[in-house]
Tab-separated table of N, CA and C in Angstrom:
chain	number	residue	atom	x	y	z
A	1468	UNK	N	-2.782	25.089	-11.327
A	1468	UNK	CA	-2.421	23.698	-11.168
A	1468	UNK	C	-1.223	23.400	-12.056
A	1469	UNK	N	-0.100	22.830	-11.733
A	1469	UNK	CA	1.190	22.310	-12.268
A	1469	UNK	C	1.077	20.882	-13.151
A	1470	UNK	N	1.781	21.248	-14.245
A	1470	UNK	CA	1.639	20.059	-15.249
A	1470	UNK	C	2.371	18.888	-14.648
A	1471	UNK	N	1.485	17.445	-14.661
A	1471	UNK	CA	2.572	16.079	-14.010
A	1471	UNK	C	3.189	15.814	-14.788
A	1472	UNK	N	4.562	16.135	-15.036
A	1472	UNK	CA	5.736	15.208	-16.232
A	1472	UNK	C	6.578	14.992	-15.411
A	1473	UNK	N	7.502	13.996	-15.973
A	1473	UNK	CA	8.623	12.916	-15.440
A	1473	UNK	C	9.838	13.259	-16.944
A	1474	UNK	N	10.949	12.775	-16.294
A	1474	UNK	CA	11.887	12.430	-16.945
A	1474	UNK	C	12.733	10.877	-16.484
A	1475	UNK	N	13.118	10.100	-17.666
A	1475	UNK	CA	13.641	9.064	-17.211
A	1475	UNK	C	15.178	8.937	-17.047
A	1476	UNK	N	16.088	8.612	-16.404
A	1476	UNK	CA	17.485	8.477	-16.566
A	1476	UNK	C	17.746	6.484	-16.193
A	1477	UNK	N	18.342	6.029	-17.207
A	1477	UNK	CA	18.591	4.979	-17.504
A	1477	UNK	C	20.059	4.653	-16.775
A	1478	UNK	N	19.865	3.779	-15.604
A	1478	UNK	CA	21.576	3.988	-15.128
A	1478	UNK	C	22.326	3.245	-15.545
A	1479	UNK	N	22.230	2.291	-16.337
A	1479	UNK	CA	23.134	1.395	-16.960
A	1479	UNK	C	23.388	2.341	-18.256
A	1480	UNK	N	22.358	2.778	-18.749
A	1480	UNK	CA	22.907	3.371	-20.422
A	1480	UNK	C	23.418	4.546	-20.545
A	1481	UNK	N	23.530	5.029	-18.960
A	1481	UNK	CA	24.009	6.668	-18.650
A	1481	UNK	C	23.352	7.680	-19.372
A	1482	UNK	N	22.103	7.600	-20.212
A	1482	UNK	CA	21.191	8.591	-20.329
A	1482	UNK	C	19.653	8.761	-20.331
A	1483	UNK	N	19.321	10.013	-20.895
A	1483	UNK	CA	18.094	10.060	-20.386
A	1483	UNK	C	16.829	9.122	-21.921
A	1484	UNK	N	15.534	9.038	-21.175
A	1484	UNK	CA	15.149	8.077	-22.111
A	1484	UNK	C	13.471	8.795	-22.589
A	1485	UNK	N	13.206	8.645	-23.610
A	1485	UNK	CA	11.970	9.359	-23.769
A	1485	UNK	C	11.407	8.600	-23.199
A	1486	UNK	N	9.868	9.170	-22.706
A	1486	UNK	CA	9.302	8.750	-21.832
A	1486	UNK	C	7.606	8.896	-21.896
A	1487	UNK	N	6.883	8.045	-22.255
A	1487	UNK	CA	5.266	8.192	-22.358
A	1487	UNK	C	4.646	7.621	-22.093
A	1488	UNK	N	3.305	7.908	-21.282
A	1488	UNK	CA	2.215	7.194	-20.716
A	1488	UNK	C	1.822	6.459	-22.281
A	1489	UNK	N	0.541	5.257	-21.447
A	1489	UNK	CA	-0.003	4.472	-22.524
A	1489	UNK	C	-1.713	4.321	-21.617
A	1490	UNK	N	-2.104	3.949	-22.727
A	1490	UNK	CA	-3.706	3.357	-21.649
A	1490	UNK	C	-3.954	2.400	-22.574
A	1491	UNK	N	-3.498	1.199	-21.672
A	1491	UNK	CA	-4.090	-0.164	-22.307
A	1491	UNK	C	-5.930	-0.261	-22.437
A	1492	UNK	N	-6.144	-1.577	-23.329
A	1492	UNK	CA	-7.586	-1.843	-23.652
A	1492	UNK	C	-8.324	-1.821	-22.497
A	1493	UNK	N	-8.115	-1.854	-21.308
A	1493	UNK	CA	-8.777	-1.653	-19.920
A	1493	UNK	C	-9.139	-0.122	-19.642
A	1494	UNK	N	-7.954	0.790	-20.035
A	1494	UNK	CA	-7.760	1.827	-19.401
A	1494	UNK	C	-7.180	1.998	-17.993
A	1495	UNK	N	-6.457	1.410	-18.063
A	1495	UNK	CA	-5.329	1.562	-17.471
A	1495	UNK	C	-4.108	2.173	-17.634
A	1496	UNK	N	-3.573	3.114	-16.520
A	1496	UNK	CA	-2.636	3.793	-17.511
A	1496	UNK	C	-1.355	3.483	-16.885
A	1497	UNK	N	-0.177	2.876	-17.490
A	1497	UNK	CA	1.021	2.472	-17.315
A	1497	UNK	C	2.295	3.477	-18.162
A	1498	UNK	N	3.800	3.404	-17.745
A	1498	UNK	CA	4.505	4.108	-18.307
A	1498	UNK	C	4.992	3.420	-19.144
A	1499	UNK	N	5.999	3.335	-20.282
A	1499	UNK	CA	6.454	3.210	-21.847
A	1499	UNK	C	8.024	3.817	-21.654
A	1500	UNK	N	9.033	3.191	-21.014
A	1500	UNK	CA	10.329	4.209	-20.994
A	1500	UNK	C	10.877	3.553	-22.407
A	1501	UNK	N	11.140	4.060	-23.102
A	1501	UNK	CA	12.147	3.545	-24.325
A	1501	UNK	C	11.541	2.286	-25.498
A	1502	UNK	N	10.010	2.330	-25.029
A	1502	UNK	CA	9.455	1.268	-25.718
A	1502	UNK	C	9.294	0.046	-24.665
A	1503	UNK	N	9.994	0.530	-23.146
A	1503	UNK	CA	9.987	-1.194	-22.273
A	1503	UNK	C	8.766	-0.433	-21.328
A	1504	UNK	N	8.365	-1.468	-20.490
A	1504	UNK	CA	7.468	-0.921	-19.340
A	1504	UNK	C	8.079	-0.977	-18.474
A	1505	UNK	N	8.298	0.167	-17.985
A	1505	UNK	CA	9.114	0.973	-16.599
A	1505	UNK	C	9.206	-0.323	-15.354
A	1506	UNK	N	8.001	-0.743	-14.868
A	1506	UNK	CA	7.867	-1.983	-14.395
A	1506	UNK	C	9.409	-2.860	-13.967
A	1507	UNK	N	9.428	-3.100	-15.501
A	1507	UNK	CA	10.315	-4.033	-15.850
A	1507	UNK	C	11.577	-4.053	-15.224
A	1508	UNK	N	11.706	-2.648	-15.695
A	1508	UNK	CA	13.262	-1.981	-15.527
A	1508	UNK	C	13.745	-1.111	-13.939
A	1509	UNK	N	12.334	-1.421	-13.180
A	1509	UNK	CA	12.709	-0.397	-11.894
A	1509	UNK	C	14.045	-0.014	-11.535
A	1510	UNK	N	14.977	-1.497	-11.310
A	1510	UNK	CA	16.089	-1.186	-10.984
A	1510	UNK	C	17.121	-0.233	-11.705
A	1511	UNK	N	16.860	0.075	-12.860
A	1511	UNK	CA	17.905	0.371	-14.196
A	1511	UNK	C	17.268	1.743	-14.030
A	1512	UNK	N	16.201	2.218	-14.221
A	1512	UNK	CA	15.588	3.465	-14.441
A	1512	UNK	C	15.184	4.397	-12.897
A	1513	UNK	N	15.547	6.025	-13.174
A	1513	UNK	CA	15.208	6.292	-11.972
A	1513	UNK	C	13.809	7.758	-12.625
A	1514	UNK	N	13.133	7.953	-12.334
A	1514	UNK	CA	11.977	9.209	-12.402
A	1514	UNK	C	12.389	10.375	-11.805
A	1515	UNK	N	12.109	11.693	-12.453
A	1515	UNK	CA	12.454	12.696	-12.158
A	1515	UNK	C	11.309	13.051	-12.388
A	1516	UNK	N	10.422	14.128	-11.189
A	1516	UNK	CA	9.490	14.775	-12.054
A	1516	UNK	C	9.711	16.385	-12.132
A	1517	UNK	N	8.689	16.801	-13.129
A	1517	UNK	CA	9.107	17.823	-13.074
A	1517	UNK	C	8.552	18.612	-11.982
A	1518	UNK	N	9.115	20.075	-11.716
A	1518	UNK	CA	9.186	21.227	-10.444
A	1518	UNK	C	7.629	21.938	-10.768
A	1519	UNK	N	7.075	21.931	-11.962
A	1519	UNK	CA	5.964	22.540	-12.577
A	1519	UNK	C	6.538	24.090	-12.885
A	1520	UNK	N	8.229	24.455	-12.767
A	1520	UNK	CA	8.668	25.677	-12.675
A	1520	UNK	C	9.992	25.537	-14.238
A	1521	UNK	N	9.826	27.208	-14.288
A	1521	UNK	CA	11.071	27.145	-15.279
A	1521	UNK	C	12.222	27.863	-14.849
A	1522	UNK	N	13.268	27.754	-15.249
A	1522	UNK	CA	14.244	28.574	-15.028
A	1522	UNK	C	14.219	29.794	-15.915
A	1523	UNK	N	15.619	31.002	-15.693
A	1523	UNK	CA	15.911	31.786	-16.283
A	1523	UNK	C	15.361	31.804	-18.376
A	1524	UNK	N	15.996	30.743	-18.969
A	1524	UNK	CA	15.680	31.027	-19.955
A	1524	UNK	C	14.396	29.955	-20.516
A	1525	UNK	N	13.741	29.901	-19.496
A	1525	UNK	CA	12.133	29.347	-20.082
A	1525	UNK	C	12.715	27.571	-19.933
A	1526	UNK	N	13.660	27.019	-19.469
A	1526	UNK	CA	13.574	25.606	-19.134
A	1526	UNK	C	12.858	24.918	-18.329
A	1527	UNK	N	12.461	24.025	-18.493
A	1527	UNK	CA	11.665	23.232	-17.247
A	1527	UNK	C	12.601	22.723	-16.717
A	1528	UNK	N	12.139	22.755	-15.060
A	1528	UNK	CA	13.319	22.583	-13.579
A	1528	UNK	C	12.488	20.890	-13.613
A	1529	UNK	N	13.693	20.189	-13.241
A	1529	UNK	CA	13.142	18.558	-13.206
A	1529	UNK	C	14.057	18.410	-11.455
A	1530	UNK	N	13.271	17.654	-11.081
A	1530	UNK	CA	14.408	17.258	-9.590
A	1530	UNK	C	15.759	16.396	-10.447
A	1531	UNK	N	16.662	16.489	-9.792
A	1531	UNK	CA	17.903	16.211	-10.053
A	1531	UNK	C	18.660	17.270	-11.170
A	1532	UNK	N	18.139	18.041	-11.484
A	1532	UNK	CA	18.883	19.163	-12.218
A	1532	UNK	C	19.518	20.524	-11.139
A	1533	UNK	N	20.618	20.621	-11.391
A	1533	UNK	CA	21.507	21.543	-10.714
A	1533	UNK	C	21.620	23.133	-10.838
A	1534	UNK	N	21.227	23.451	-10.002
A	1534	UNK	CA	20.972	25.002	-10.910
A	1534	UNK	C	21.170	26.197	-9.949
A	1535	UNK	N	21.974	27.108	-10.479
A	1535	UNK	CA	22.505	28.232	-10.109
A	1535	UNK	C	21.481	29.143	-9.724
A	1536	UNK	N	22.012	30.083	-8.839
A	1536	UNK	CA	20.785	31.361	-7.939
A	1536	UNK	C	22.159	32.198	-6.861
A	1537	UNK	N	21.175	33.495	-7.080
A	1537	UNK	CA	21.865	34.324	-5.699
A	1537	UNK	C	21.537	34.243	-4.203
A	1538	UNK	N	22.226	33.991	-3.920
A	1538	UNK	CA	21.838	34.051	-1.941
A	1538	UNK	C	22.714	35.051	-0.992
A	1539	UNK	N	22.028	36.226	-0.643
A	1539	UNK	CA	23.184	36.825	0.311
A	1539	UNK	C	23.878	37.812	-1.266
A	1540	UNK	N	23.887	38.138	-2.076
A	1540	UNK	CA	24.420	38.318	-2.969
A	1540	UNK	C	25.654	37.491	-3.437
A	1541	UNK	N	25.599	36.738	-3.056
A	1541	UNK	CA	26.470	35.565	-3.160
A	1541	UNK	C	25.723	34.178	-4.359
A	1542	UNK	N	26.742	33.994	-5.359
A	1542	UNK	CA	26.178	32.865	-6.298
A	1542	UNK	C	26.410	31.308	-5.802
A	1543	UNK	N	25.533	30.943	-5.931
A	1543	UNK	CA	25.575	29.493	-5.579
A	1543	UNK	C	24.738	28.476	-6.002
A	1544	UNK	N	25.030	27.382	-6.277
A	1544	UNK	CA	24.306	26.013	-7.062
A	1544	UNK	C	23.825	25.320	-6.022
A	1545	UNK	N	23.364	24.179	-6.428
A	1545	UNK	CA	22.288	23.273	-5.641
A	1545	UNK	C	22.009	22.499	-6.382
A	1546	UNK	N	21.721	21.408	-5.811
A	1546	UNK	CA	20.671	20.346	-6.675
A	1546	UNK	C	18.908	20.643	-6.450
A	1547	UNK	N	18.337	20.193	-7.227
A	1547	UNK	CA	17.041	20.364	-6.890
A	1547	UNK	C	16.235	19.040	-6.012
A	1548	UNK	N	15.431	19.224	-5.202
A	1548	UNK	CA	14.818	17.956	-4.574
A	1548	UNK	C	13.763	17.673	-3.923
A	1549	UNK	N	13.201	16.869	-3.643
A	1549	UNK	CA	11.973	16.968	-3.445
A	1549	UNK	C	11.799	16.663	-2.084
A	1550	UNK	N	11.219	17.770	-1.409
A	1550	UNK	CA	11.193	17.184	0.337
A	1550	UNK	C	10.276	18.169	1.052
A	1551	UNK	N	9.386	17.259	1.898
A	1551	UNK	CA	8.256	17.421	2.608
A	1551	UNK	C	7.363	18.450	2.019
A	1552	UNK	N	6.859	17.796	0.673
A	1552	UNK	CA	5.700	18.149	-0.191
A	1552	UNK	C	6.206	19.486	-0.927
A	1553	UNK	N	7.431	19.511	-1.066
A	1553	UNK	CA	7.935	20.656	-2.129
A	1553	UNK	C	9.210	20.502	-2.857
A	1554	UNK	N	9.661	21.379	-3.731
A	1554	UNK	CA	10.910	21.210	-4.583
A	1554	UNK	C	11.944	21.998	-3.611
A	1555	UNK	N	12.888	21.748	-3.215
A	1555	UNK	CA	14.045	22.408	-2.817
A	1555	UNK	C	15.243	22.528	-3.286
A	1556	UNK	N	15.870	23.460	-2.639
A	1556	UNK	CA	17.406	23.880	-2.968
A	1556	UNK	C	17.929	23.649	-1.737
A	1557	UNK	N	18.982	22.829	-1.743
A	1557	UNK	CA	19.702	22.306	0.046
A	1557	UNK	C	20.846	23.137	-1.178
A	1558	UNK	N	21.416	24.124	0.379
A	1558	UNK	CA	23.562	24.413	-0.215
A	1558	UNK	C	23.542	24.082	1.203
A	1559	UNK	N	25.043	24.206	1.411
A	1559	UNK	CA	25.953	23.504	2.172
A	1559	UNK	C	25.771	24.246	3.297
A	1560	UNK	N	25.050	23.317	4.146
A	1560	UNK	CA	25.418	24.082	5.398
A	1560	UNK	C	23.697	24.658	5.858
A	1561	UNK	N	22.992	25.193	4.948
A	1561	UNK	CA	21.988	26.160	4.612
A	1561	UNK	C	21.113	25.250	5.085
A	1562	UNK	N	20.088	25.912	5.937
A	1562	UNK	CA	18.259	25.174	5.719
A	1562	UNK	C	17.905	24.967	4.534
A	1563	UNK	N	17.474	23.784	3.766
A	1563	UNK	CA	16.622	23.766	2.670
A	1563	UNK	C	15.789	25.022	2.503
A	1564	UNK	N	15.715	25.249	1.082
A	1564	UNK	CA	14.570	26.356	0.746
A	1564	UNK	C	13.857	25.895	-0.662
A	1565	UNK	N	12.307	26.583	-0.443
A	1565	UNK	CA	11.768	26.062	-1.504
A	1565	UNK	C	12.183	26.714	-2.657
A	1566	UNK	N	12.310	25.819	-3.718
A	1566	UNK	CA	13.033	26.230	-4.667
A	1566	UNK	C	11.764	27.804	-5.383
A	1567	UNK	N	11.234	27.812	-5.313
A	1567	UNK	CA	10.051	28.705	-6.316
A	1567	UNK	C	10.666	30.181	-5.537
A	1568	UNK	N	11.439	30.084	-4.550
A	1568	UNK	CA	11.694	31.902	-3.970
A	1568	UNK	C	12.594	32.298	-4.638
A	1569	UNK	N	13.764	31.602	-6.010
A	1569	UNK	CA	14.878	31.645	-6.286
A	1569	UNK	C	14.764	32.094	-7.752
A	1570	UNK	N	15.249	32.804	-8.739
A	1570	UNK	CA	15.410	32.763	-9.486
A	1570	UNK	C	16.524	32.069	-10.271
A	1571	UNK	N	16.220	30.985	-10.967
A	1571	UNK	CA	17.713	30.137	-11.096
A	1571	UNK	C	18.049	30.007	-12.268
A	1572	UNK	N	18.962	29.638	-12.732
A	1572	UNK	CA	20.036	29.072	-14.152
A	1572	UNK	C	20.129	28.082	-13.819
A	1573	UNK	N	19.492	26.717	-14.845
A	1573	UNK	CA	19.963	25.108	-14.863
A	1573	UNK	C	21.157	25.103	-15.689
A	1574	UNK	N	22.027	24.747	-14.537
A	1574	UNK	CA	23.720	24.453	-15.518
A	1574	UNK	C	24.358	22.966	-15.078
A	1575	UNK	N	23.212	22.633	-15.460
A	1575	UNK	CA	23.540	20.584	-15.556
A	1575	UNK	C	22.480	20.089	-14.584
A	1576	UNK	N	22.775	18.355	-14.758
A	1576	UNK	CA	22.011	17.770	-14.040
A	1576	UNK	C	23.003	16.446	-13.444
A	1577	UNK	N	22.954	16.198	-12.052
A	1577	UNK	CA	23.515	15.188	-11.185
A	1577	UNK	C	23.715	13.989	-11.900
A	1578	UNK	N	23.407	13.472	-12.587
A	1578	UNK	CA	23.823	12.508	-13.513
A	1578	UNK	C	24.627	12.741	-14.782
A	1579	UNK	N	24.600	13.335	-15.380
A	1579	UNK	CA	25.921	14.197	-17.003
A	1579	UNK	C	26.434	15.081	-15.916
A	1580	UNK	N	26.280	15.369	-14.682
A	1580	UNK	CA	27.013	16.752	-14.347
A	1580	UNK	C	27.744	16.486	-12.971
A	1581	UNK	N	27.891	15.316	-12.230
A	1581	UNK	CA	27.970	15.603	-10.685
A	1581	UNK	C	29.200	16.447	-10.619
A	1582	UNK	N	30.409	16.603	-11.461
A	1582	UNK	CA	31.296	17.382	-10.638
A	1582	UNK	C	30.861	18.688	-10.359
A	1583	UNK	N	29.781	19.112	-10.940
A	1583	UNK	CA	28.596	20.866	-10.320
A	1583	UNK	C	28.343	20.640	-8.846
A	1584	UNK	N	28.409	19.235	-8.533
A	1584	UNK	CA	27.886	19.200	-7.246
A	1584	UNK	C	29.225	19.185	-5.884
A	1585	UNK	N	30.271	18.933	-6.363
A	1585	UNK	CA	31.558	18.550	-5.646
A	1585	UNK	C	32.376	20.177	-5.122
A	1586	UNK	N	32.191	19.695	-3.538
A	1586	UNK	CA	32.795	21.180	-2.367
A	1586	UNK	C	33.984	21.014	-3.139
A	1587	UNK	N	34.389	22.720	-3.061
A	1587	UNK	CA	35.858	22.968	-3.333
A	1587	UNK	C	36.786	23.024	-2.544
């Protein structure tokens, strides 16, 4: 079974924001982005969760992180994403594939990184 974590990216403050559950006196459990309740901020904040996978040097793969792999013996990047109940790698042109067949290198993420994502 895969661990549930999230990452937050703040789009007004252009970065990422620590991020922790809470369980109010009910028990209820709500999120905590930066000390605000996520709630609040829907519009400003976007969730990433994580892939439950790591990359090459032991990183955790989050959707929206960009990350390098061989195809064809050929190198190529991707964003990571989440579609029809799995993590994928869309390249250009290519059928989506689930990301877990790939061995990859995270070398940025679509928000600090989009020019990783821009055809040459």
């Amino acid at each position: 079974m895969r661990e549930i974590k999230f990452r937050a990216w703040h789009k007004n403050r252009k970065t990422f924001l620590d991020f922790y559950w809470a369980v109010d006196k009910l028990g209820r459990t709500f999120s905590i982005l930066d000390k605000y309740v996520y709630d609040e901020f829907t519009d400003e904040i976007e969730l990433m969760q994580y892939t439950g996978l790591k990359d090459v040097h032991g990183i955790e793969i989050y959707e929206g992180d960009v990350v390098e792999f061989e195809v064809s013996l050929t190198r190529t990047k991707a964003e990571v994403k989440y579609s029809r109940n799995q993590f994928i790698v869309s390249m250009n042109s290519v059928m989506p594939r689930s990301l877990d067949l790939y061995l990859v290198k995270i070398i940025g993420n679509r928000f600090e990184n989009p020019e990783l994502l821009e055809v040459n």
